[in-house]
Short mmCIF file of C-alpha atoms and ligand atoms in Angstrom, two decimals:
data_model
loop_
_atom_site.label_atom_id
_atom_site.label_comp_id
_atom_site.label_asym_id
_atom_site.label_seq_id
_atom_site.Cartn_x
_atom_site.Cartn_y
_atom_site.Cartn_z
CA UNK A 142 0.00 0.00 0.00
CA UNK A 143 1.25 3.47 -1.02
CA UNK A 144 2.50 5.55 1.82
CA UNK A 145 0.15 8.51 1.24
CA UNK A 146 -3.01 6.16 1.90
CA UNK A 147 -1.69 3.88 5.43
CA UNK A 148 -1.37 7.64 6.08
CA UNK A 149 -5.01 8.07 5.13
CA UNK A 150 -6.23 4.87 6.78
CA UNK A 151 -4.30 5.81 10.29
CA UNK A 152 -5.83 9.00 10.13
CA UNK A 153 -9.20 7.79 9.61
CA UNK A 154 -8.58 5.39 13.00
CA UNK A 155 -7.70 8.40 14.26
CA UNK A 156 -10.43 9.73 14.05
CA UNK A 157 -13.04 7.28 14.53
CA UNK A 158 -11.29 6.61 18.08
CA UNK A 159 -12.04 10.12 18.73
CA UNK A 160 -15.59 9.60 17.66
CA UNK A 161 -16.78 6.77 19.19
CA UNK A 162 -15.53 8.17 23.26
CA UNK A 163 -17.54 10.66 22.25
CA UNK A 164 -15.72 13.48 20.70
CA UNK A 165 -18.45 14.85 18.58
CA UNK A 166 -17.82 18.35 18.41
CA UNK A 167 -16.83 19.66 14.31
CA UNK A 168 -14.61 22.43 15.57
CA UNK A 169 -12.44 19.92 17.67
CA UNK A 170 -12.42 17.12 15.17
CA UNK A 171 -11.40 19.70 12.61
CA UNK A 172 -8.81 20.73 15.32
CA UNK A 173 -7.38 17.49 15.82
CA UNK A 174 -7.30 16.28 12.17
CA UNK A 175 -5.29 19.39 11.55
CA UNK A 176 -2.72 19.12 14.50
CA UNK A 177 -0.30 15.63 13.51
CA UNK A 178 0.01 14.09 17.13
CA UNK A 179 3.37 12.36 15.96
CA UNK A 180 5.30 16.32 15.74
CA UNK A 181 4.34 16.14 19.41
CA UNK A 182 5.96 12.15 20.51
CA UNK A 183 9.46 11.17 20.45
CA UNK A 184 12.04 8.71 20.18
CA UNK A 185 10.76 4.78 20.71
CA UNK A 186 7.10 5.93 21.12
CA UNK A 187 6.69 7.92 17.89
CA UNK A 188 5.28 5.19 16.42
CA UNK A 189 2.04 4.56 18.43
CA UNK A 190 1.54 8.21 18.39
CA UNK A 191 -1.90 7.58 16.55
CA UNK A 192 -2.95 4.96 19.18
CA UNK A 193 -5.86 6.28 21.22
CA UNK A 194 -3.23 6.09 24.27
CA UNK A 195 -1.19 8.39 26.58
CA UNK A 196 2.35 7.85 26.26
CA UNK A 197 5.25 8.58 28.16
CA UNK A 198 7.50 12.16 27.09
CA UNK A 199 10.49 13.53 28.66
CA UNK A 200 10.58 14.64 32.95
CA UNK A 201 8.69 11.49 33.48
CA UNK A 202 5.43 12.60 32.06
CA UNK A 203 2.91 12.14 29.57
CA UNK A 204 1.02 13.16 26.72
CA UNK A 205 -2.78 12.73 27.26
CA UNK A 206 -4.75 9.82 25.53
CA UNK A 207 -6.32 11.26 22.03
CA UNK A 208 -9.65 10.98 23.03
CA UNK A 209 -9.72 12.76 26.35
CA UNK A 210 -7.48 15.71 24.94
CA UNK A 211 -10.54 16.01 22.55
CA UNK A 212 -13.25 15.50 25.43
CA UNK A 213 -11.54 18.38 27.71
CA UNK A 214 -11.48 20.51 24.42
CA UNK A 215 -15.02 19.94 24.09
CA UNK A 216 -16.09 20.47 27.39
CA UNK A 217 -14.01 23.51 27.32
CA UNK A 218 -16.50 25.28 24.60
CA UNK A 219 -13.82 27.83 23.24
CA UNK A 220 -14.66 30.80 21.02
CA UNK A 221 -12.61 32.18 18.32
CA UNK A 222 -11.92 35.22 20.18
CA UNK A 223 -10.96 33.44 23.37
CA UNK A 224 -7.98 34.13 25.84
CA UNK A 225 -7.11 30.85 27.24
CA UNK A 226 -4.60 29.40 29.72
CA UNK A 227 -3.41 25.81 29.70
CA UNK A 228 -1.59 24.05 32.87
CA UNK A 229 1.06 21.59 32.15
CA UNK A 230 2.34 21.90 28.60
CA UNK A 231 3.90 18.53 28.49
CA UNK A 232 4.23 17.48 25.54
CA UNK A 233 2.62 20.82 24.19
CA UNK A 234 -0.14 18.59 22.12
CA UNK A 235 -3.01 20.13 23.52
CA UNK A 236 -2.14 23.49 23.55
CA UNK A 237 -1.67 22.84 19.73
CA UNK A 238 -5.21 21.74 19.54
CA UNK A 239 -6.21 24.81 21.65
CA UNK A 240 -4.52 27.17 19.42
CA UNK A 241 -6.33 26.05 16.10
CA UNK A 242 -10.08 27.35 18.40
CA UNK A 243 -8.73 30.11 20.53
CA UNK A 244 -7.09 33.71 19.85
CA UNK A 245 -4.69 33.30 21.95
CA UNK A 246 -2.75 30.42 24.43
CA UNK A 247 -0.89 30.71 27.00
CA UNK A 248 0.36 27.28 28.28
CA UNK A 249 2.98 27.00 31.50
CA UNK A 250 4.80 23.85 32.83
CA UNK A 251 7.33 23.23 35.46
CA UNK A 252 9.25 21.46 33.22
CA UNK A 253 11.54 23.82 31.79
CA UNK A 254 13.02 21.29 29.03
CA UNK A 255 9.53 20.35 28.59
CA UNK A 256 8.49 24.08 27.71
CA UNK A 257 11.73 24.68 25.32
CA UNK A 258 10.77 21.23 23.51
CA UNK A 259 7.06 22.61 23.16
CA UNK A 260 8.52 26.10 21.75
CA UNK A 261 10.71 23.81 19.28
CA UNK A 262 7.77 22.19 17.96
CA UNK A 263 4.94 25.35 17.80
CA UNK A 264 7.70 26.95 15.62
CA UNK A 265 8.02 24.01 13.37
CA UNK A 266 4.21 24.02 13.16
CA UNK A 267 3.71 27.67 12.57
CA UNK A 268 2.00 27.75 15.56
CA UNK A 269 2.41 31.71 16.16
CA UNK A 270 -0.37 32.62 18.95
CA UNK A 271 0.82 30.08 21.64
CA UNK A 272 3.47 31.51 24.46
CA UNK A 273 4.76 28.49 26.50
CA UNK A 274 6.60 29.74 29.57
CA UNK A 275 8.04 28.12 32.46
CA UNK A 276 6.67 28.88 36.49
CA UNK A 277 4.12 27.12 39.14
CA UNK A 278 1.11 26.84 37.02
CA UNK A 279 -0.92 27.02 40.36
CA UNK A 280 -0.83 30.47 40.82
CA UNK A 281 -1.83 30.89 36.55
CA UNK A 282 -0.59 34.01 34.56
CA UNK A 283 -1.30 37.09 36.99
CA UNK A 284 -0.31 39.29 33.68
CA UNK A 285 -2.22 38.27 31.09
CA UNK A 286 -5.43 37.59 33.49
CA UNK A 287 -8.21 37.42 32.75
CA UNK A 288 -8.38 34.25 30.96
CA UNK A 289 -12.01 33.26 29.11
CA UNK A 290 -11.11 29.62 29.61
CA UNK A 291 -8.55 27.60 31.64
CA UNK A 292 -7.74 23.82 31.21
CA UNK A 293 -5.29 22.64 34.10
CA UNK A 294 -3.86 19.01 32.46
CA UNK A 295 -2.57 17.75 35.89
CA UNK A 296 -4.62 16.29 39.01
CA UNK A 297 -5.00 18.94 42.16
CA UNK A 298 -6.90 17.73 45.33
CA UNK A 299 -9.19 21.66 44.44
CA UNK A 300 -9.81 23.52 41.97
CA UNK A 301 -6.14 26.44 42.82
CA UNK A 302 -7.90 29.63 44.19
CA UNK A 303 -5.22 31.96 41.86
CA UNK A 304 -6.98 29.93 38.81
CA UNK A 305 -10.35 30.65 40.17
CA UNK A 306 -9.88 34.13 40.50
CA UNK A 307 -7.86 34.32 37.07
CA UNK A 308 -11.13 32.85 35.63
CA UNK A 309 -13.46 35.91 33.78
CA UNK A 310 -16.92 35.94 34.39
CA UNK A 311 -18.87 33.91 32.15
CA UNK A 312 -15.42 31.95 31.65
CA UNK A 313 -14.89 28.09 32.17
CA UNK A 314 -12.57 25.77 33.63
CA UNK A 315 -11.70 22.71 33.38
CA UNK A 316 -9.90 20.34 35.51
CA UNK A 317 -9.19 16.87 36.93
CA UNK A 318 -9.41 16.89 41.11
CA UNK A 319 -9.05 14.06 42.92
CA UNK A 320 -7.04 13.00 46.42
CA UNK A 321 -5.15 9.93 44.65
CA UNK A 322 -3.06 8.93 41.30
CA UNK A 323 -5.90 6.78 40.77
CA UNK A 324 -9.09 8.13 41.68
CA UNK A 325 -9.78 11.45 39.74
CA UNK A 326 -13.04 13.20 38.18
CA UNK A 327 -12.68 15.71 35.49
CA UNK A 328 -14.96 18.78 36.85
CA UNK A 329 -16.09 21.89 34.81
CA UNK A 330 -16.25 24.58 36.37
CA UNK A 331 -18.05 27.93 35.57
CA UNK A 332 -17.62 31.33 36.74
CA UNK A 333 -21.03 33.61 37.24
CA UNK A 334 -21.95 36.37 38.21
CA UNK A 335 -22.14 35.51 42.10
CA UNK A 336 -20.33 32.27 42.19
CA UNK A 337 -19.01 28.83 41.07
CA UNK A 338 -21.18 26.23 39.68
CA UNK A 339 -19.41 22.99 39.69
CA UNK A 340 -19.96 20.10 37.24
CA UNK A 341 -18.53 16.34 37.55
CA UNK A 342 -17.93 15.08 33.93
CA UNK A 343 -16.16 11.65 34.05
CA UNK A 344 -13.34 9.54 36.17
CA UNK A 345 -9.81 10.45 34.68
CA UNK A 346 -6.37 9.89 35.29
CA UNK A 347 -3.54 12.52 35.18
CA UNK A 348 0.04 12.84 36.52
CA UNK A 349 -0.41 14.99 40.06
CA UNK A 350 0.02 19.13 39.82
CA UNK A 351 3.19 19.57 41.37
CA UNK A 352 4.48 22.82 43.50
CA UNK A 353 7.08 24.61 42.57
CA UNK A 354 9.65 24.79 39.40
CA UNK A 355 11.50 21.57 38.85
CA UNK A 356 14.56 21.93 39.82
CA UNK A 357 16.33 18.78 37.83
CA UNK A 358 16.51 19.68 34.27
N1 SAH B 519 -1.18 18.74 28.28
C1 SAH B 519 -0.04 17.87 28.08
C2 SAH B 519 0.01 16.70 29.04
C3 SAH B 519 0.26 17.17 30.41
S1 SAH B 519 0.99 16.04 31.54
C4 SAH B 519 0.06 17.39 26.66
O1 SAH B 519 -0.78 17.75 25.83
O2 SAH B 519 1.03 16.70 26.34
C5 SAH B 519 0.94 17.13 32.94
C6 SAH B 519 1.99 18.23 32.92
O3 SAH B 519 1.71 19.05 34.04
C7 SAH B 519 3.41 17.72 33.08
O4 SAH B 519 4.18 18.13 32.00
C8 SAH B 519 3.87 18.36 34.39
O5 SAH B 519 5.22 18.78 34.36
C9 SAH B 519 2.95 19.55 34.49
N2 SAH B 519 2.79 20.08 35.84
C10 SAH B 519 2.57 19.42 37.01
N3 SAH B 519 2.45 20.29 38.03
C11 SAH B 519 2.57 21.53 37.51
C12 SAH B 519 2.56 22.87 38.05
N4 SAH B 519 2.38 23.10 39.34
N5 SAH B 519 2.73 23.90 37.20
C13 SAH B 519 2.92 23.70 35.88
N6 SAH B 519 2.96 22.48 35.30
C14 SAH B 519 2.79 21.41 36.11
#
């Protein structure tokens, strides 16, 4: 078979992974047909990077599973004209995704190799209206705040206050919480006028939010 159709036929998997977890949303699919998921995986795993699986990156992390980037997308509801904050770059794959829906991204991870690699691969991309930056994304982007959505990629026990408050009225967040690696829900939450309203959406897993800058790379 030529190469330019198993290219067709793996993106078509691709796809109808996506589709049938639930991933429904035109925008996002369009999003994540766009965005090649194999710019964003390296060295021995590169070649299961259209498996509908997370798999391990540099720092000990991981890039999320396919179909649960696209879920948090969705949930996420992003506008063309949205500011939005991601974090935990990781692997920077779905702040790619974000940046094909939103006006502008700004993603943070402790990880400063993981934020350089990120950079590497946005500029390969053309990926001009992400800005990847290094710092404790628990305490979000005081500058650029407001942010019209947020989408934290790593467990916290809450919801960080600083990302609450960095969170515009009418804006939404979304987020895994949980008190264990292994039991974690994936809540949206949205900011009104008066208060939070809180929404449980599934069980997840993620890699824990961790304080502070890494210190070991
Ligand atoms: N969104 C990523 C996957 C994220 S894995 C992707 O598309 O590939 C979770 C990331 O959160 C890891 O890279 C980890 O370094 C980062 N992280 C954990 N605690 C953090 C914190 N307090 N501030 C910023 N990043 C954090």
């Amino acid at each position: 078979m030529s190469q330019g159709r198993d290219d067709a036929e793996r993106q078509m998997r691709f796809i109808y992974a996506l589709r049938s977890h639930g991933v429904t949303d035109p925008r996002v699919l369009a999003a994540m047909e766009r965005i090649d998921r194999g710019a964003f995986v390296r060295g021995v795993f590169a070649a299961r990077a259209y498996e509908d699986v997370p798999l391990p990156i540099a720092c000990g992390q991981t890039i999320s599973q396919p179909s649960v980037v696209g879920l948090m997308t969705q949930a996420l509801a992003v506008s063309p004209r949205d500011k939005v904050l991601e974090v935990g770059t990781g692997s920077g794959y779905q702040a790619a995704i974000l940046s094909q829906l939103a006006r502008r991204v700004y993603t943070v991870d402790r990880h400063r190799r993981l934020v350089r690699e990120a950079n590497e691969v946005f500029a390969a991309l053309g990926l001009t209206n992400i800005t990847a930056f290094t710092a404790d994304g628990s305490f979000g982007a005081p500058e650029q705040a407001p942010f019209d959505r947020i989408l934290v990629t790593a467990a916290a026990e809450d919801p960080p206050g600083p990302l609450l408050a960095q969170l515009r009225v009418g804006g939404i967040m979304v987020l895994p919480v949980g008190q264990s690696d292994t039991v974690q829900v994936l809540i949206k939450v949205t900011r009104g006028e008066t208060g939070f309203d809180y929404e449980e959406l599934r069980s997840v897993r993620f890699v824990p939010l961790v304080e502070g800058i890494a210190q070991d790379d």
